[in-house]
PDB file of C-alpha atoms in Angstrom:
ATOM      1  CA  UNK A   1      90.299 125.046   1.884  1.00 35.00           C
ATOM      2  CA  UNK A   2      90.793 127.502   4.691  1.00 42.00           C
ATOM      3  CA  UNK A   3      91.195 130.305   2.200  1.00 43.00           C
ATOM      4  CA  UNK A   4      88.061 129.237   0.403  1.00 45.00           C
ATOM      5  CA  UNK A   5      86.074 129.383   3.641  1.00 44.00           C
ATOM      6  CA  UNK A   6      87.526 132.756   4.532  1.00 45.00           C
ATOM      7  CA  UNK A   7      86.592 134.111   1.139  1.00 44.00           C
ATOM      8  CA  UNK A   8      83.133 132.584   1.519  1.00 46.00           C
ATOM      9  CA  UNK A   9      82.836 134.295   4.878  1.00 45.00           C
ATOM     10  CA  UNK A  10      83.820 137.624   3.451  1.00 49.00           C
ATOM     11  CA  UNK A  11      81.501 137.161   0.499  1.00 46.00           C
ATOM     12  CA  UNK A  12      78.653 136.423   2.884  1.00 45.00           C
ATOM     13  CA  UNK A  13      79.598 139.440   4.950  1.00 47.00           C
ATOM     14  CA  UNK A  14      79.558 141.531   1.809  1.00 44.00           C
ATOM     15  CA  UNK A  15      76.231 140.163   0.665  1.00 42.00           C
ATOM     16  CA  UNK A  16      74.885 141.051   4.095  1.00 42.00           C
ATOM     17  CA  UNK A  17      75.760 144.662   3.326  1.00 41.00           C
ATOM     18  CA  UNK A  18      78.804 144.768   5.549  1.00 44.00           C
ATOM     19  CA  UNK A  19      81.360 147.348   4.495  1.00 43.00           C
ATOM     20  CA  UNK A  20      84.837 145.932   4.177  1.00 42.00           C
ATOM     21  CA  UNK A  21      86.349 149.334   3.613  1.00 42.00           C
ATOM     22  CA  UNK A  22      87.791 151.646   6.245  1.00 45.00           C
ATOM     23  CA  UNK A  23      85.330 153.914   8.041  1.00 45.00           C
ATOM     24  CA  UNK A  24      86.256 157.011   6.077  1.00 47.00           C
ATOM     25  CA  UNK A  25      85.131 155.316   2.897  1.00 70.00           C
ATOM     26  CA  UNK A  26      81.791 154.069   4.257  1.00 90.00           C
ATOM     27  CA  UNK A  27      78.728 155.440   2.472  1.00 96.00           C
ATOM     28  CA  UNK A  28      76.834 158.189   4.333  1.00 97.00           C
ATOM     29  CA  UNK A  29      73.737 155.953   4.483  1.00 98.00           C
ATOM     30  CA  UNK A  30      75.834 153.197   6.058  1.00 98.00           C
ATOM     31  CA  UNK A  31      77.248 155.595   8.650  1.00 98.00           C
ATOM     32  CA  UNK A  32      73.732 156.725   9.583  1.00 98.00           C
ATOM     33  CA  UNK A  33      72.533 153.120   9.884  1.00 98.00           C
ATOM     34  CA  UNK A  34      75.532 152.273  12.066  1.00 98.00           C
ATOM     35  CA  UNK A  35      75.133 155.224  14.404  1.00 98.00           C
ATOM     36  CA  UNK A  36      71.392 154.528  14.721  1.00 98.00           C
ATOM     37  CA  UNK A  37      72.233 150.906  15.518  1.00 98.00           C
ATOM     38  CA  UNK A  38      74.513 152.031  18.346  1.00 98.00           C
ATOM     39  CA  UNK A  39      71.707 154.217  19.726  1.00 98.00           C
ATOM     40  CA  UNK A  40      69.222 151.333  19.451  1.00 98.00           C
ATOM     41  CA  UNK A  41      71.527 149.092  21.470  1.00 98.00           C
ATOM     42  CA  UNK A  42      72.159 151.821  24.034  1.00 98.00           C
ATOM     43  CA  UNK A  43      68.376 151.854  24.416  1.00 98.00           C
ATOM     44  CA  UNK A  44      68.275 148.069  24.768  1.00 98.00           C
ATOM     45  CA  UNK A  45      70.766 148.039  27.606  1.00 98.00           C
ATOM     46  CA  UNK A  46      69.853 151.311  29.289  1.00 98.00           C
ATOM     47  CA  UNK A  47      66.103 150.634  29.153  1.00 97.00           C
ATOM     48  CA  UNK A  48      65.984 148.091  31.996  1.00 97.00           C
ATOM     49  CA  UNK A  49      68.221 150.309  34.152  1.00 98.00           C
ATOM     50  CA  UNK A  50      65.836 153.233  33.658  1.00 97.00           C
ATOM     51  CA  UNK A  51      63.050 150.831  34.612  1.00 97.00           C
ATOM     52  CA  UNK A  52      64.919 149.902  37.815  1.00 97.00           C
ATOM     53  CA  UNK A  53      65.331 153.572  38.675  1.00 97.00           C
ATOM     54  CA  UNK A  54      61.590 154.150  38.269  1.00 96.00           C
ATOM     55  CA  UNK A  55      60.794 150.952  40.168  1.00 95.00           C
ATOM     56  CA  UNK A  56      59.079 149.442  37.123  1.00 95.00           C
ATOM     57  CA  UNK A  57      61.669 146.647  36.907  1.00 94.00           C
ATOM     58  CA  UNK A  58      63.058 144.845  39.992  1.00 96.00           C
ATOM     59  CA  UNK A  59      66.567 145.998  40.888  1.00 97.00           C
ATOM     60  CA  UNK A  60      69.150 143.437  39.788  1.00 97.00           C
ATOM     61  CA  UNK A  61      72.794 144.288  40.470  1.00 97.00           C
ATOM     62  CA  UNK A  62      74.032 141.659  38.009  1.00 97.00           C
ATOM     63  CA  UNK A  63      71.980 143.077  35.168  1.00 98.00           C
ATOM     64  CA  UNK A  64      73.185 146.575  36.044  1.00 98.00           C
ATOM     65  CA  UNK A  65      76.824 145.467  36.013  1.00 98.00           C
ATOM     66  CA  UNK A  66      76.481 143.627  32.723  1.00 98.00           C
ATOM     67  CA  UNK A  67      74.520 146.373  30.992  1.00 98.00           C
ATOM     68  CA  UNK A  68      76.826 149.090  32.307  1.00 98.00           C
ATOM     69  CA  UNK A  69      79.773 147.223  30.806  1.00 98.00           C
ATOM     70  CA  UNK A  70      77.978 146.879  27.487  1.00 98.00           C
ATOM     71  CA  UNK A  71      77.020 150.565  27.567  1.00 98.00           C
ATOM     72  CA  UNK A  72      80.622 151.566  28.140  1.00 98.00           C
ATOM     73  CA  UNK A  73      81.528 149.985  24.813  1.00 98.00           C
ATOM     74  CA  UNK A  74      78.372 151.170  23.025  1.00 98.00           C
ATOM     75  CA  UNK A  75      78.788 154.746  24.264  1.00 98.00           C
ATOM     76  CA  UNK A  76      81.914 155.060  22.097  1.00 98.00           C
ATOM     77  CA  UNK A  77      80.311 153.840  18.899  1.00 98.00           C
ATOM     78  CA  UNK A  78      77.891 156.413  17.455  1.00 98.00           C
ATOM     79  CA  UNK A  79      80.111 159.456  17.110  1.00 98.00           C
ATOM     80  CA  UNK A  80      82.223 158.709  14.052  1.00 97.00           C
ATOM     81  CA  UNK A  81      78.927 158.077  12.296  1.00 98.00           C
ATOM     82  CA  UNK A  82      78.101 161.799  12.462  1.00 98.00           C
ATOM     83  CA  UNK A  83      80.556 162.578   9.688  1.00 97.00           C
ATOM     84  CA  UNK A  84      79.999 165.827   7.774  1.00 95.00           C
ATOM     85  CA  UNK A  85      79.097 163.763   4.709  1.00 96.00           C
ATOM     86  CA  UNK A  86      75.981 162.410   6.422  1.00 97.00           C
ATOM     87  CA  UNK A  87      74.340 165.843   6.704  1.00 95.00           C
ATOM     88  CA  UNK A  88      72.165 165.185   3.681  1.00 94.00           C
ATOM     89  CA  UNK A  89      70.923 161.775   4.799  1.00 97.00           C
ATOM     90  CA  UNK A  90      67.401 161.708   6.248  1.00 97.00           C
ATOM     91  CA  UNK A  91      67.586 161.193  10.011  1.00 97.00           C
ATOM     92  CA  UNK A  92      66.547 162.910  13.224  1.00 97.00           C
ATOM     93  CA  UNK A  93      69.984 164.529  13.612  1.00 98.00           C
ATOM     94  CA  UNK A  94      69.750 168.332  13.929  1.00 98.00           C
ATOM     95  CA  UNK A  95      72.060 170.659  11.932  1.00 97.00           C
ATOM     96  CA  UNK A  96      73.554 172.000  15.194  1.00 97.00           C
ATOM     97  CA  UNK A  97      75.580 168.768  15.341  1.00 98.00           C
ATOM     98  CA  UNK A  98      77.729 170.185  12.561  1.00 98.00           C
ATOM     99  CA  UNK A  99      77.278 173.920  13.158  1.00 97.00           C
ATOM    100  CA  UNK A 100      78.352 173.602  16.801  1.00 98.00           C
ATOM    101  CA  UNK A 101      80.597 170.557  16.739  1.00 97.00           C
ATOM    102  CA  UNK A 102      82.293 171.582  19.999  1.00 98.00           C
ATOM    103  CA  UNK A 103      78.991 171.533  21.873  1.00 98.00           C
ATOM    104  CA  UNK A 104      78.152 168.131  20.401  1.00 98.00           C
ATOM    105  CA  UNK A 105      81.579 166.791  21.344  1.00 98.00           C
ATOM    106  CA  UNK A 106      81.096 168.067  24.893  1.00 98.00           C
ATOM    107  CA  UNK A 107      77.758 166.248  25.132  1.00 98.00           C
ATOM    108  CA  UNK A 108      79.379 163.033  23.909  1.00 98.00           C
ATOM    109  CA  UNK A 109      82.153 163.375  26.481  1.00 98.00           C
ATOM    110  CA  UNK A 110      79.695 164.036  29.304  1.00 98.00           C
ATOM    111  CA  UNK A 111      77.625 161.015  28.311  1.00 98.00           C
ATOM    112  CA  UNK A 112      80.679 158.751  28.159  1.00 98.00           C
ATOM    113  CA  UNK A 113      81.821 160.046  31.568  1.00 98.00           C
ATOM    114  CA  UNK A 114      78.385 159.332  33.039  1.00 98.00           C
ATOM    115  CA  UNK A 115      78.528 155.782  31.683  1.00 98.00           C
ATOM    116  CA  UNK A 116      82.040 155.291  33.072  1.00 98.00           C
ATOM    117  CA  UNK A 117      80.768 156.505  36.456  1.00 98.00           C
ATOM    118  CA  UNK A 118      77.898 154.012  36.213  1.00 98.00           C
ATOM    119  CA  UNK A 119      80.362 151.185  35.588  1.00 98.00           C
ATOM    120  CA  UNK A 120      82.307 152.249  38.691  1.00 98.00           C
ATOM    121  CA  UNK A 121      79.110 152.532  40.746  1.00 98.00           C
ATOM    122  CA  UNK A 122      77.959 149.103  39.583  1.00 98.00           C
ATOM    123  CA  UNK A 123      81.122 147.651  41.126  1.00 97.00           C
ATOM    124  CA  UNK A 124      80.496 149.377  44.473  1.00 96.00           C
ATOM    125  CA  UNK A 125      77.552 147.232  45.541  1.00 91.00           C
ATOM    126  CA  UNK A 126      75.842 150.433  46.751  1.00 97.00           C
ATOM    127  CA  UNK A 127      72.323 150.508  45.285  1.00 97.00           C
ATOM    128  CA  UNK A 128      71.734 154.196  46.043  1.00 98.00           C
ATOM    129  CA  UNK A 129      74.985 155.109  44.317  1.00 98.00           C
ATOM    130  CA  UNK A 130      74.076 152.914  41.347  1.00 98.00           C
ATOM    131  CA  UNK A 131      70.646 154.497  41.019  1.00 98.00           C
ATOM    132  CA  UNK A 132      72.106 158.003  41.151  1.00 98.00           C
ATOM    133  CA  UNK A 133      74.540 156.980  38.400  1.00 98.00           C
ATOM    134  CA  UNK A 134      71.704 155.522  36.302  1.00 98.00           C
ATOM    135  CA  UNK A 135      69.908 158.847  36.714  1.00 98.00           C
ATOM    136  CA  UNK A 136      72.947 160.737  35.483  1.00 98.00           C
ATOM    137  CA  UNK A 137      73.175 158.578  32.378  1.00 98.00           C
ATOM    138  CA  UNK A 138      69.457 159.075  31.713  1.00 98.00           C
ATOM    139  CA  UNK A 139      69.866 162.817  32.120  1.00 98.00           C
ATOM    140  CA  UNK A 140      72.617 162.754  29.509  1.00 98.00           C
ATOM    141  CA  UNK A 141      70.502 160.699  27.089  1.00 97.00           C
ATOM    142  CA  UNK A 142      67.711 163.211  27.506  1.00 97.00           C
ATOM    143  CA  UNK A 143      69.691 166.419  27.216  1.00 96.00           C
ATOM    144  CA  UNK A 144      71.602 165.160  24.189  1.00 97.00           C
ATOM    145  CA  UNK A 145      68.337 164.206  22.468  1.00 97.00           C
ATOM    146  CA  UNK A 146      66.825 167.555  23.454  1.00 97.00           C
ATOM    147  CA  UNK A 147      69.695 169.492  21.923  1.00 98.00           C
ATOM    148  CA  UNK A 148      70.724 167.418  18.939  1.00 98.00           C
ATOM    149  CA  UNK A 149      67.760 165.323  17.892  1.00 97.00           C
ATOM    150  CA  UNK A 150      64.517 166.278  16.175  1.00 96.00           C
ATOM    151  CA  UNK A 151      61.454 165.852  18.367  1.00 91.00           C
ATOM    152  CA  UNK A 152      59.523 162.832  17.199  1.00 77.00           C
TER     153      UNK A 152
ATOM    154  CA  UNK B   1      65.620 169.520  40.041  1.00 35.00           C
ATOM    155  CA  UNK B   2      67.724 166.447  39.659  1.00 42.00           C
ATOM    156  CA  UNK B   3      64.639 164.258  39.625  1.00 43.00           C
ATOM    157  CA  UNK B   4      63.040 166.468  37.018  1.00 45.00           C
ATOM    158  CA  UNK B   5      66.047 166.053  34.751  1.00 44.00           C
ATOM    159  CA  UNK B   6      66.095 162.306  35.258  1.00 46.00           C
ATOM    160  CA  UNK B   7      62.431 162.076  34.370  1.00 44.00           C
ATOM    161  CA  UNK B   8      63.057 164.296  31.346  1.00 46.00           C
ATOM    162  CA  UNK B   9      65.849 161.961  30.338  1.00 45.00           C
ATOM    163  CA  UNK B  10      63.645 158.938  30.608  1.00 49.00           C
ATOM    164  CA  UNK B  11      60.830 160.688  28.772  1.00 46.00           C
ATOM    165  CA  UNK B  12      63.223 161.538  25.987  1.00 45.00           C
ATOM    166  CA  UNK B  13      64.459 157.959  25.960  1.00 47.00           C
ATOM    167  CA  UNK B  14      60.873 156.768  25.732  1.00 44.00           C
ATOM    168  CA  UNK B  15      60.002 159.195  22.978  1.00 42.00           C
ATOM    169  CA  UNK B  16      63.047 157.921  21.121  1.00 42.00           C
ATOM    170  CA  UNK B  17      61.429 154.500  21.127  1.00 41.00           C
ATOM    171  CA  UNK B  18      63.649 153.026  23.788  1.00 44.00           C
ATOM    172  CA  UNK B  19      62.084 150.170  25.700  1.00 43.00           C
ATOM    173  CA  UNK B  20      62.184 150.698  29.442  1.00 42.00           C
ATOM    174  CA  UNK B  21      60.797 147.242  30.099  1.00 42.00           C
ATOM    175  CA  UNK B  22      62.772 144.068  30.693  1.00 45.00           C
ATOM    176  CA  UNK B  23      63.869 142.149  27.597  1.00 45.00           C
ATOM    177  CA  UNK B  24      61.175 139.500  27.887  1.00 47.00           C
ATOM    178  CA  UNK B  25      58.512 142.176  27.551  1.00 70.00           C
ATOM    179  CA  UNK B  26      60.059 143.918  24.542  1.00 90.00           C
ATOM    180  CA  UNK B  27      57.907 143.906  21.423  1.00 96.00           C
ATOM    181  CA  UNK B  28      58.924 141.384  18.736  1.00 97.00           C
ATOM    182  CA  UNK B  29      59.583 144.260  16.299  1.00 98.00           C
ATOM    183  CA  UNK B  30      61.879 145.872  18.856  1.00 98.00           C
ATOM    184  CA  UNK B  31      63.776 142.629  19.392  1.00 98.00           C
ATOM    185  CA  UNK B  32      64.303 142.275  15.634  1.00 98.00           C
ATOM    186  CA  UNK B  33      65.515 145.873  15.351  1.00 98.00           C
ATOM    187  CA  UNK B  34      67.907 145.331  18.260  1.00 98.00           C
ATOM    188  CA  UNK B  35      69.372 142.091  16.920  1.00 98.00           C
ATOM    189  CA  UNK B  36      69.776 143.653  13.457  1.00 98.00           C
ATOM    190  CA  UNK B  37      71.524 146.609  15.094  1.00 98.00           C
ATOM    191  CA  UNK B  38      73.995 144.252  16.762  1.00 98.00           C
ATOM    192  CA  UNK B  39      74.694 142.615  13.381  1.00 98.00           C
ATOM    193  CA  UNK B  40      75.127 146.034  11.729  1.00 98.00           C
ATOM    194  CA  UNK B  41      77.733 147.001  14.322  1.00 98.00           C
ATOM    195  CA  UNK B  42      79.494 143.664  14.036  1.00 98.00           C
ATOM    196  CA  UNK B  43      79.755 144.540  10.348  1.00 98.00           C
ATOM    197  CA  UNK B  44      81.090 147.988  11.134  1.00 98.00           C
ATOM    198  CA  UNK B  45      83.907 146.668  13.287  1.00 98.00           C
ATOM    199  CA  UNK B  46      84.638 143.434  11.447  1.00 98.00           C
ATOM    200  CA  UNK B  47      84.613 145.071   8.008  1.00 97.00           C
ATOM    201  CA  UNK B  48      88.012 146.771   8.280  1.00 97.00           C
ATOM    202  CA  UNK B  49      89.558 143.584   9.690  1.00 98.00           C
ATOM    203  CA  UNK B  50      88.264 141.612   6.714  1.00 97.00           C
ATOM    204  CA  UNK B  51      89.756 144.348   4.541  1.00 97.00           C
ATOM    205  CA  UNK B  52      93.128 143.944   6.269  1.00 97.00           C
ATOM    206  CA  UNK B  53      93.027 140.187   5.683  1.00 97.00           C
ATOM    207  CA  UNK B  54      92.389 140.704   1.978  1.00 96.00           C
ATOM    208  CA  UNK B  55      95.040 143.445   1.823  1.00 95.00           C
ATOM    209  CA  UNK B  56      92.453 146.068   0.828  1.00 95.00           C
ATOM    210  CA  UNK B  57      93.066 148.033   4.039  1.00 94.00           C
ATOM    211  CA  UNK B  58      96.548 148.580   5.534  1.00 96.00           C
ATOM    212  CA  UNK B  59      97.180 146.365   8.571  1.00 97.00           C
ATOM    213  CA  UNK B  60      96.839 148.351  11.791  1.00 97.00           C
ATOM    214  CA  UNK B  61      97.361 146.439  15.036  1.00 97.00           C
ATOM    215  CA  UNK B  62      95.696 149.179  17.109  1.00 97.00           C
ATOM    216  CA  UNK B  63      92.522 149.095  15.021  1.00 98.00           C
ATOM    217  CA  UNK B  64      92.492 145.305  15.239  1.00 98.00           C
ATOM    218  CA  UNK B  65      92.827 145.394  19.030  1.00 98.00           C
ATOM    219  CA  UNK B  66      90.121 148.004  19.446  1.00 98.00           C
ATOM    220  CA  UNK B  67      87.691 146.384  17.027  1.00 98.00           C
ATOM    221  CA  UNK B  68      88.298 142.916  18.461  1.00 98.00           C
ATOM    222  CA  UNK B  69      87.403 144.258  21.912  1.00 98.00           C
ATOM    223  CA  UNK B  70      84.257 145.885  20.561  1.00 98.00           C
ATOM    224  CA  UNK B  71      83.351 142.674  18.703  1.00 98.00           C
ATOM    225  CA  UNK B  72      83.717 140.639  21.880  1.00 98.00           C
ATOM    226  CA  UNK B  73      80.946 142.712  23.449  1.00 98.00           C
ATOM    227  CA  UNK B  74      78.844 142.882  20.274  1.00 98.00           C
ATOM    228  CA  UNK B  75      79.108 139.129  19.680  1.00 98.00           C
ATOM    229  CA  UNK B  76      77.000 138.549  22.799  1.00 98.00           C
ATOM    230  CA  UNK B  77      74.194 140.918  21.843  1.00 98.00           C
ATOM    231  CA  UNK B  78      72.077 139.512  19.019  1.00 98.00           C
ATOM    232  CA  UNK B  79      70.990 136.154  20.414  1.00 98.00           C
ATOM    233  CA  UNK B  80      68.278 137.050  22.914  1.00 97.00           C
ATOM    234  CA  UNK B  81      66.681 138.965  20.054  1.00 98.00           C
ATOM    235  CA  UNK B  82      65.843 135.681  18.305  1.00 98.00           C
ATOM    236  CA  UNK B  83      63.020 134.978  20.735  1.00 97.00           C
ATOM    237  CA  UNK B  84      60.312 132.571  19.573  1.00 95.00           C
ATOM    238  CA  UNK B  85      57.861 135.506  19.495  1.00 96.00           C
ATOM    239  CA  UNK B  86      59.824 137.155  16.666  1.00 97.00           C
ATOM    240  CA  UNK B  87      59.140 134.306  14.208  1.00 95.00           C
ATOM    241  CA  UNK B  88      56.355 136.257  12.549  1.00 94.00           C
ATOM    242  CA  UNK B  89      58.298 139.499  12.091  1.00 97.00           C
ATOM    243  CA  UNK B  90      59.630 140.129   8.585  1.00 97.00           C
ATOM    244  CA  UNK B  91      63.400 139.618   8.549  1.00 97.00           C
ATOM    245  CA  UNK B  92      66.013 137.473   6.828  1.00 97.00           C
ATOM    246  CA  UNK B  93      66.034 134.974   9.705  1.00 98.00           C
ATOM    247  CA  UNK B  94      65.354 131.414   8.501  1.00 98.00           C
ATOM    248  CA  UNK B  95      62.856 129.124  10.330  1.00 97.00           C
ATOM    249  CA  UNK B  96      65.681 126.671  11.149  1.00 97.00           C
ATOM    250  CA  UNK B  97      66.722 129.124  13.889  1.00 98.00           C
ATOM    251  CA  UNK B  98      63.724 127.920  15.878  1.00 98.00           C
ATOM    252  CA  UNK B  99      63.304 124.407  14.475  1.00 97.00           C
ATOM    253  CA  UNK B 100      66.933 123.525  15.245  1.00 98.00           C
ATOM    254  CA  UNK B 101      67.714 125.799  18.175  1.00 97.00           C
ATOM    255  CA  UNK B 102      70.628 123.591  19.267  1.00 98.00           C
ATOM    256  CA  UNK B 103      72.369 124.032  15.907  1.00 98.00           C
ATOM    257  CA  UNK B 104      71.834 127.793  16.076  1.00 98.00           C
ATOM    258  CA  UNK B 105      73.163 127.910  19.638  1.00 98.00           C
ATOM    259  CA  UNK B 106      76.242 125.961  18.537  1.00 98.00           C
ATOM    260  CA  UNK B 107      76.877 128.464  15.740  1.00 98.00           C
ATOM    261  CA  UNK B 108      76.591 131.351  18.225  1.00 98.00           C
ATOM    262  CA  UNK B 109      79.043 129.674  20.581  1.00 98.00           C
ATOM    263  CA  UNK B 110      81.526 128.986  17.794  1.00 98.00           C
ATOM    264  CA  UNK B 111      81.323 132.591  16.638  1.00 98.00           C
ATOM    265  CA  UNK B 112      81.846 133.941  20.141  1.00 98.00           C
ATOM    266  CA  UNK B 113      84.804 131.593  20.628  1.00 98.00           C
ATOM    267  CA  UNK B 114      86.333 132.779  17.366  1.00 98.00           C
ATOM    268  CA  UNK B 115      85.976 136.398  18.506  1.00 98.00           C
ATOM    269  CA  UNK B 116      87.515 135.594  21.893  1.00 98.00           C
ATOM    270  CA  UNK B 117      90.426 133.955  20.057  1.00 98.00           C
ATOM    271  CA  UNK B 118      90.790 137.087  17.920  1.00 98.00           C
ATOM    272  CA  UNK B 119      90.992 139.230  21.053  1.00 98.00           C
ATOM    273  CA  UNK B 120      93.734 136.959  22.393  1.00 98.00           C
ATOM    274  CA  UNK B 121      95.579 137.017  19.057  1.00 98.00           C
ATOM    275  CA  UNK B 122      95.337 140.821  18.903  1.00 98.00           C
ATOM    276  CA  UNK B 123      97.296 140.953  22.165  1.00 97.00           C
ATOM    277  CA  UNK B 124     100.040 138.677  20.836  1.00 96.00           C
ATOM    278  CA  UNK B 125     101.567 141.174  18.432  1.00 91.00           C
ATOM    279  CA  UNK B 126     101.851 138.359  15.883  1.00 97.00           C
ATOM    280  CA  UNK B 127     100.361 139.562  12.595  1.00 97.00           C
ATOM    281  CA  UNK B 128     100.107 136.098  11.062  1.00 97.00           C
ATOM    282  CA  UNK B 129      98.265 134.822  14.109  1.00 98.00           C
ATOM    283  CA  UNK B 130      95.957 137.845  14.049  1.00 98.00           C
ATOM    284  CA  UNK B 131      95.160 137.347  10.373  1.00 98.00           C
ATOM    285  CA  UNK B 132      94.388 133.666  10.905  1.00 98.00           C
ATOM    286  CA  UNK B 133      92.060 134.661  13.754  1.00 98.00           C
ATOM    287  CA  UNK B 134      90.348 137.283  11.561  1.00 98.00           C
ATOM    288  CA  UNK B 135      89.848 134.548   8.961  1.00 98.00           C
ATOM    289  CA  UNK B 136      88.232 132.283  11.537  1.00 98.00           C
ATOM    290  CA  UNK B 137      85.804 135.011  12.582  1.00 98.00           C
ATOM    291  CA  UNK B 138      84.932 135.696   8.934  1.00 98.00           C
ATOM    292  CA  UNK B 139      84.378 131.988   8.366  1.00 98.00           C
ATOM    293  CA  UNK B 140      81.926 131.970  11.268  1.00 98.00           C
ATOM    294  CA  UNK B 141      80.073 135.048   9.947  1.00 97.00           C
ATOM    295  CA  UNK B 142      79.767 133.310   6.596  1.00 97.00           C
ATOM    296  CA  UNK B 143      78.668 129.877   7.763  1.00 96.00           C
ATOM    297  CA  UNK B 144      76.123 131.318  10.171  1.00 97.00           C
ATOM    298  CA  UNK B 145      74.661 133.485   7.409  1.00 97.00           C
ATOM    299  CA  UNK B 146      74.676 130.510   5.028  1.00 97.00           C
ATOM    300  CA  UNK B 147      72.751 128.353   7.455  1.00 98.00           C
ATOM    301  CA  UNK B 148      70.455 130.765   9.221  1.00 98.00           C
ATOM    302  CA  UNK B 149      69.936 133.746   6.960  1.00 97.00           C
ATOM    303  CA  UNK B 150      67.939 134.129   3.759  1.00 96.00           C
ATOM    304  CA  UNK B 151      70.104 134.762   0.712  1.00 90.00           C
ATOM    305  CA  UNK B 152      69.708 138.371  -0.316  1.00 77.00           C
TER     306      UNK B 152
END
């Protein structure tokens, strides 16, 4: 019975287009969809923080702390999706991602560091510090898009 | 200078289609894209665990622990995307999500509990326990899709 349900669960997962193979075997199109999904969710949880920085959204320390925690996890997720094999898949990714992999890696590391600093700031209870940290994350979003993403 | 970069970052975020408004003000299409992104990433990180359960992927306790941690965060992300205002947006979501919100909420809670149990199991070092917990998560993926998602 249990086994049947497990198999049903996996079958449903499969029918939902979920890869049950290891990452390395995922189709290029799947990798692109996954990395874009991570970016979409980074936008979901960074968006309100950017709004707080601009004063468009009321400052809420609890939302900052929660979103910063989410972003820490999400900030690790896109990168393995930029596998060499995805070069031919239509997306906004620029060729420099693969021609200057070291520069791209550095941008990833800087972004992840900025998010880690935001998590730390969000625990400080110091609004000015938090806002500076939000600004740093936003700066990293922007410079990474400027360098590695086609202008839309 | 710093301010200029921050503004550039936010402008880039905006041009990338990232909502800088609070969740409640996000467009229905954006909410659907965000909830689908959360499901896509749940697939990315659950997939290999399902593969380990079936024996299609070699068991790796470190991958299980990492993915379980990621899934704990991801398991919280889709639900606010099923706002009433998204009913009219094309997706595989079934109307029962809104007509029986309590049932849908229960399914969410059960799924999140199963993921929390998987995180705990992944810290136990007990492979049999981990595999049973993976099975429970898969069962929840499957039953939720059966009840609330159009067959593809």
